[in-house]
XYZ file of C-alpha atoms in Angstrom:
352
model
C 155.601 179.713 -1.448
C 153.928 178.304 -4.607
C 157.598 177.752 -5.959
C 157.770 175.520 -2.394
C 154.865 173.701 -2.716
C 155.739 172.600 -6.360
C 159.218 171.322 -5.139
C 157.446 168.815 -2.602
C 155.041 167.578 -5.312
C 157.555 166.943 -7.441
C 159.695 164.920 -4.731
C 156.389 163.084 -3.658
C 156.241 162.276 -7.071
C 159.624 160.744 -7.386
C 158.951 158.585 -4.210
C 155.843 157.330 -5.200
C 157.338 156.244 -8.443
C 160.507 154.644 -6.875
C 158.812 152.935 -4.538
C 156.202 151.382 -7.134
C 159.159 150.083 -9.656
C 157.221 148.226 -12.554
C 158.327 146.243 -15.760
C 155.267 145.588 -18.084
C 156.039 142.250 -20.381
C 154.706 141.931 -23.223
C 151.123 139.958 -23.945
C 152.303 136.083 -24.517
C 156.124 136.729 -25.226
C 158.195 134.234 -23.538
C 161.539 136.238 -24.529
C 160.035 139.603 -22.867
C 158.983 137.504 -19.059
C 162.361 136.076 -19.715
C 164.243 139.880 -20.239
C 161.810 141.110 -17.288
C 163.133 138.481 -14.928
C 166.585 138.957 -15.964
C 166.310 142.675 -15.558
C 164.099 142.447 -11.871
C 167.360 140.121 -10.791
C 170.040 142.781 -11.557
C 167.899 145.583 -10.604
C 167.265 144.299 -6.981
C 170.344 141.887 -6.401
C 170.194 143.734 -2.937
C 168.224 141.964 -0.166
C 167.207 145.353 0.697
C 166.034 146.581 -2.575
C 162.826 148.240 -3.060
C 159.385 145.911 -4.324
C 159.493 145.908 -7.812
C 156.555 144.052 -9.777
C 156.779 142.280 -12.775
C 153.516 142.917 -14.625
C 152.173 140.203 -17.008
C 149.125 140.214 -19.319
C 147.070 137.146 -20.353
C 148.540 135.097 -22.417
C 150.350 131.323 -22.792
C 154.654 132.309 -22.071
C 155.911 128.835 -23.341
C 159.120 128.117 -22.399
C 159.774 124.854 -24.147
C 161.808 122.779 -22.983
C 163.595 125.439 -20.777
C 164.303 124.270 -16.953
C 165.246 126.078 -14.125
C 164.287 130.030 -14.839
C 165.844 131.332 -11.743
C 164.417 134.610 -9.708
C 167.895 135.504 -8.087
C 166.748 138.622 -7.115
C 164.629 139.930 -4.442
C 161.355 141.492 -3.096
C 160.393 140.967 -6.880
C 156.464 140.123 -7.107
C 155.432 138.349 -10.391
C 151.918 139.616 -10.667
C 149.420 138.445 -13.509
C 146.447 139.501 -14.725
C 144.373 136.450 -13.728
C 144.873 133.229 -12.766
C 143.336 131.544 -15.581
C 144.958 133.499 -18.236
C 148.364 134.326 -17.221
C 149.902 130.937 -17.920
C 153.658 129.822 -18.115
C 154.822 126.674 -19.209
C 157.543 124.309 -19.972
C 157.875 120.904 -21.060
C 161.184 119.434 -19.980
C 162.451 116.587 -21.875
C 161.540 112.955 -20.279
C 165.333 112.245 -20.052
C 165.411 115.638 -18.128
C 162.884 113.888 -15.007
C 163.818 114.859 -11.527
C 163.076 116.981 -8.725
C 166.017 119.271 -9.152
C 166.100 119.679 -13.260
C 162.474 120.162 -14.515
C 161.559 123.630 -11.960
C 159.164 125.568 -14.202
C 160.769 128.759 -12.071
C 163.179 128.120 -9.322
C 163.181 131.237 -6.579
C 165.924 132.157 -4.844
C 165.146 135.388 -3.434
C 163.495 136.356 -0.155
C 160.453 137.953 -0.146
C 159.169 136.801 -3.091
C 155.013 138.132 -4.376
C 153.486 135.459 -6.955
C 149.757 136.654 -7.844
C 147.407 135.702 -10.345
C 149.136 133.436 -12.602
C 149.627 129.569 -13.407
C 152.365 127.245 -13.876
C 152.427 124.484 -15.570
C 154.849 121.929 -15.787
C 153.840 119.803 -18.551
C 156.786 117.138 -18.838
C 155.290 113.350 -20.901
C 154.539 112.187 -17.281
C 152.118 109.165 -18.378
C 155.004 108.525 -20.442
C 158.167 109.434 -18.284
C 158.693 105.634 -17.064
C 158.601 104.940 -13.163
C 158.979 108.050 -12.342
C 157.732 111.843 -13.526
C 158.886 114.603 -11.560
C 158.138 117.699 -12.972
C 157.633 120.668 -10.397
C 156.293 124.128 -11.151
C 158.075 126.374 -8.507
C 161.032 125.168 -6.829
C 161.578 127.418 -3.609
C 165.330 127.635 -2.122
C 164.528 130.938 -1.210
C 162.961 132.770 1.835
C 158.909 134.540 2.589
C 157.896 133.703 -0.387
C 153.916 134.281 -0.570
C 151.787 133.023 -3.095
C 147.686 134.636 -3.975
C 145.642 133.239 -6.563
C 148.347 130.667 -8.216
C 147.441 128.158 -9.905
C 149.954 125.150 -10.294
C 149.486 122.264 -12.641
C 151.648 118.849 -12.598
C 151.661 115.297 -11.717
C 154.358 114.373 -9.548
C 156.573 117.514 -6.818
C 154.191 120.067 -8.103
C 155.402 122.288 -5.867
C 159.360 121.705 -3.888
C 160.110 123.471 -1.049
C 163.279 123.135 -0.754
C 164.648 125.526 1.855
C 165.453 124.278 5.302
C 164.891 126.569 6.694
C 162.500 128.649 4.669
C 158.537 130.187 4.947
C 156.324 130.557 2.971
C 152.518 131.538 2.513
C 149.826 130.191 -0.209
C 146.381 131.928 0.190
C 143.649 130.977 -2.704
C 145.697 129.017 -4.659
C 145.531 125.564 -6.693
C 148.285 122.949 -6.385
C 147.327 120.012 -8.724
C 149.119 116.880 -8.788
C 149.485 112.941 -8.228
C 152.858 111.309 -6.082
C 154.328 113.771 -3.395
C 152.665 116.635 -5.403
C 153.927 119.410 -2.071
C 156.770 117.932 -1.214
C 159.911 119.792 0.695
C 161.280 121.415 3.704
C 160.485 124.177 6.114
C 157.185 125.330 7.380
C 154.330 126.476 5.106
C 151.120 127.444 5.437
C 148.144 126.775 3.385
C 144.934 128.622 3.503
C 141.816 128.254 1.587
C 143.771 126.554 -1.222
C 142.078 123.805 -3.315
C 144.048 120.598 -3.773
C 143.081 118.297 -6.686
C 144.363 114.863 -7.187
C 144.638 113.658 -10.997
C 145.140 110.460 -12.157
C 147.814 108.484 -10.652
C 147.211 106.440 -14.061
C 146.441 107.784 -17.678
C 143.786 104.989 -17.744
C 142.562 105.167 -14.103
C 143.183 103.855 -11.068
C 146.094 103.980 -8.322
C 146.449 106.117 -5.373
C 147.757 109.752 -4.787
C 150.119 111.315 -1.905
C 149.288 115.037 -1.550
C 152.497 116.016 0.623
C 155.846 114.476 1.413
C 157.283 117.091 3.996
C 161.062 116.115 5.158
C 160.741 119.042 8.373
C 164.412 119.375 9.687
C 165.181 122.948 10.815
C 161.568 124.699 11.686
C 158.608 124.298 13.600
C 156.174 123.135 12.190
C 156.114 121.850 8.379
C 153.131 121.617 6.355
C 149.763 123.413 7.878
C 146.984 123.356 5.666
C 144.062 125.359 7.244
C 140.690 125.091 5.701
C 141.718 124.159 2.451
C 139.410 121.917 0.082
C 140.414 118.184 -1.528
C 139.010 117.290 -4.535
C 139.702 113.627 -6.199
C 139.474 112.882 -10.197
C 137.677 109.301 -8.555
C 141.393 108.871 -7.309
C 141.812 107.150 -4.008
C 144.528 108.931 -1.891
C 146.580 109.522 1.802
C 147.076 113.337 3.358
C 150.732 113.123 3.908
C 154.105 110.386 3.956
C 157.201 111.369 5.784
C 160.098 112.066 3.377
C 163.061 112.303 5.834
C 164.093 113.442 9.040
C 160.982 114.496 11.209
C 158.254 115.659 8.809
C 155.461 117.686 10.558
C 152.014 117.953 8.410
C 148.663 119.507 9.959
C 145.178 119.303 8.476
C 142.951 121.719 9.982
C 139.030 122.415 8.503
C 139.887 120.200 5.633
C 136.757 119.767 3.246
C 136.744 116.778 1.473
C 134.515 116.444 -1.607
C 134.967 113.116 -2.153
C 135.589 111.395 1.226
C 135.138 108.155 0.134
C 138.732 108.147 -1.641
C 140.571 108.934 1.254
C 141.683 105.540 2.715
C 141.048 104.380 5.740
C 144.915 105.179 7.472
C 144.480 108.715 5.971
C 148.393 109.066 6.438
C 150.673 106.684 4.419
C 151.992 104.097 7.239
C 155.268 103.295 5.352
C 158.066 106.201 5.415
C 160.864 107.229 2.581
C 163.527 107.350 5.082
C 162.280 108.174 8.222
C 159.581 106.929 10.766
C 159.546 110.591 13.083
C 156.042 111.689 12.324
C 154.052 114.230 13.200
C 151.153 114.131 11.243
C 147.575 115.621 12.087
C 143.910 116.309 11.790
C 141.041 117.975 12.887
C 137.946 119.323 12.002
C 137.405 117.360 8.712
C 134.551 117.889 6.893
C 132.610 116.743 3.675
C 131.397 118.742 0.885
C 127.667 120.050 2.825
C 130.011 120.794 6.008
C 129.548 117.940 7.974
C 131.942 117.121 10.661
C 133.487 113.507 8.882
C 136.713 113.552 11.492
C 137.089 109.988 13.665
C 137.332 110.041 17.126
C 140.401 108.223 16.779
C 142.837 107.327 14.109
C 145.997 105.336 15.700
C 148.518 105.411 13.097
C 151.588 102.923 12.970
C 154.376 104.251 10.729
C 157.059 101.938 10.058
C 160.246 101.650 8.645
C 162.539 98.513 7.692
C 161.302 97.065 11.044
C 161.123 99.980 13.215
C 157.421 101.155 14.649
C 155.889 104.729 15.569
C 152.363 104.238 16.670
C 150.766 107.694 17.239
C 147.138 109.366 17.198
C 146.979 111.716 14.473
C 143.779 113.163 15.844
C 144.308 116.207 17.839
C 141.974 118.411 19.932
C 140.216 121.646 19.349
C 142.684 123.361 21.775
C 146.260 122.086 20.109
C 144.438 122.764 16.718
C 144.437 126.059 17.780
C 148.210 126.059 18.212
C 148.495 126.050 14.326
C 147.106 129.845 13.662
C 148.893 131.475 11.305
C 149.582 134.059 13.952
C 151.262 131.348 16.168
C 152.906 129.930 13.293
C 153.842 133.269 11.853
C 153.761 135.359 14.799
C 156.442 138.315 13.390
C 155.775 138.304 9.330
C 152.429 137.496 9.510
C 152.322 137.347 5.813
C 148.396 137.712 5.278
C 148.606 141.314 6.171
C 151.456 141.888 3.856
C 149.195 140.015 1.156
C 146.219 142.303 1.680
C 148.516 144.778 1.350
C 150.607 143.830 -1.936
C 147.339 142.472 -3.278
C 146.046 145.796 -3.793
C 148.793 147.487 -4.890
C 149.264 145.021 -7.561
C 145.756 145.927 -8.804
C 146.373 149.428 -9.098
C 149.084 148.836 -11.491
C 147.600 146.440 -13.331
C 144.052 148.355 -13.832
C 146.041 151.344 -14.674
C 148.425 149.479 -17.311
C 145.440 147.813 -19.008
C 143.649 151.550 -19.282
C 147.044 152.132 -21.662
């Protein structure tokens, strides 16, 4: 019987372990997150491969001018030990500029876990000419879900560029100037602070926080009770990219309202004039109600007109809950859930 008993601990043992896959980097080596990715991508090549977690301690992983670190592989969670400390950086060349060369990381896996970390893209852009694209996490890949990231850039912070992908940012930090979440597909935001920086090195200009181009989903862009905060930078919610961008502001507190002009979406399109763009429930930094009545919005495009109120009611609002919008993954359960086990591991590698 005892001999019994020993032969299920032992298999519990091997289950718990196979099903908890780890690879530790080590503190502030670039080459070792580089090796762990490499490894996580052969190890679970397999869409149906087991969660394995990429642990990595504080410390600056500086890429240089490295582009494009792809995670090919999948149900791979990145998982730092905080979001102020865990930082990894690039700095593409200026001659390197664009939205599809500069990607800090570019994900191509589904199911991808992204915790406690930052990413910074930190391309010249006061000095990258007319343009400075530099994005952080470029996202061709599927439920990707994102808790406690921090993301710092100027221009396509953050490019979803999946047409039909999802994904999921819960207390996170997108930073940026131009088109700074800018991309396909529908994701959600929640309780995520957005902060515009300087459009100019010496001051002045005006920011664009998102630039969705919607095409093959539902319902774009949702942010849901997420926070603005200006560096005394005026700025617009949302401009349609292409095709028929959908953006949503719901419980939106703004700490500087005053910078948000008065059309609140930009009125002149990229290449399309098929909006959907919409508020409610704004509020200022001591929680008072700041939403118009009414904003009629005209969005035009070399001649053509789409006049629309971008001001919805309390009951369509409500259409935009993440369990409407996610109704099967429902990807805040699965973040409570990864959240914790990602602690685990983490307190138990630090006690090492």
């Amino acid at each position: 019987m005892k001999h019994l008993k020993l032969l299920i601990l032992i298999a519990w043992l091997t289950v718990a372990y196979t099903t908890k896959a780890q690879i530790v980097v080590e503190a502030g080596n670039a080459e070792s997150l580089l090796n762990a990715i490499e490894r996580a991508n052969l190890q679970n090549a397999d869409t149906l491969s087991e969660r394995l977690f990429i642990l990595i301690p504080d410390g600056v992983y500086d890429l240089g001018e490295r582009v494009l670190t792809s995670i090919s592989g999948h149900n791979i969670a990145l998982v730092g030990q905080s979001m102020e400390g865990t930082i990894i950086v690039n700095a593409p060349k200026v001659e390197n500029e664009g939205i599809s060369t500069t990607a800090t990381l570019l994900n191509r896996g589904h199911h991808t876990y992204v915790q406690d970390l930052t990413l910074k893209n930190a391309l010249d852009y006061y000095h990258s000419g007319a343009a400075g694209r530099a994005v952080c996490w470029q996202d061709k890949g599927d439920s990707t879900i994102f808790k406690h990231v921090r993301m710092l850039s100027y221009q396509d912070t953050y490019y979803s560029n999946n047409e039909h992908g999802h994904s999921y940012f819960e207390d996170s930090e997108i930073h940026g100037t131009v088109d700074f979440i800018c991309g396909a597909g529908d994701v959600f935001f929640y309780h995520c602070l957005l902060v515009m920086e300087k459009r100019r090195q010496n001051g002045g200009g005006r920011d664009i926080i998102a630039a969705p181009r919607t095409s093959k989903t539902d319902w774009g862009y949702v942010f849901s009770h997420c926070t603005i905060r200006s560096n005394n930078t005026d700025f617009v919610y949302a401009r349609g990219w292409r095709e028929q961008p959908h953006c949503t502001w719901l419980y939106t507190t703004i700490e500087q309202p005053e910078h948000l002009q008065s059309s609140r979406f930009e009125p002149r399109g990229m290449r399309t004039i098929q909006s959907r763009f919409q508020e409610y429930g704004t509020m200022d930094a001591h929680g008072r109600n700041i939403t118009p009545k009414s904003n009629v919005a005209t969005f035009t495009l070399n001649g053509e007109k789409n006049t629309t109120e971008t001001i919805i009611t309390k009951k369509e609002a409500e259409r935009y809950a993440l369990k409407n919008v996610y109704s099967q993954w429902r990807p805040d359960k699965k973040t409570r859930t990864l959240q914790k086990q990602s602690a685990r591991m983490m307190k138990r590698y630090l006690k090492l």
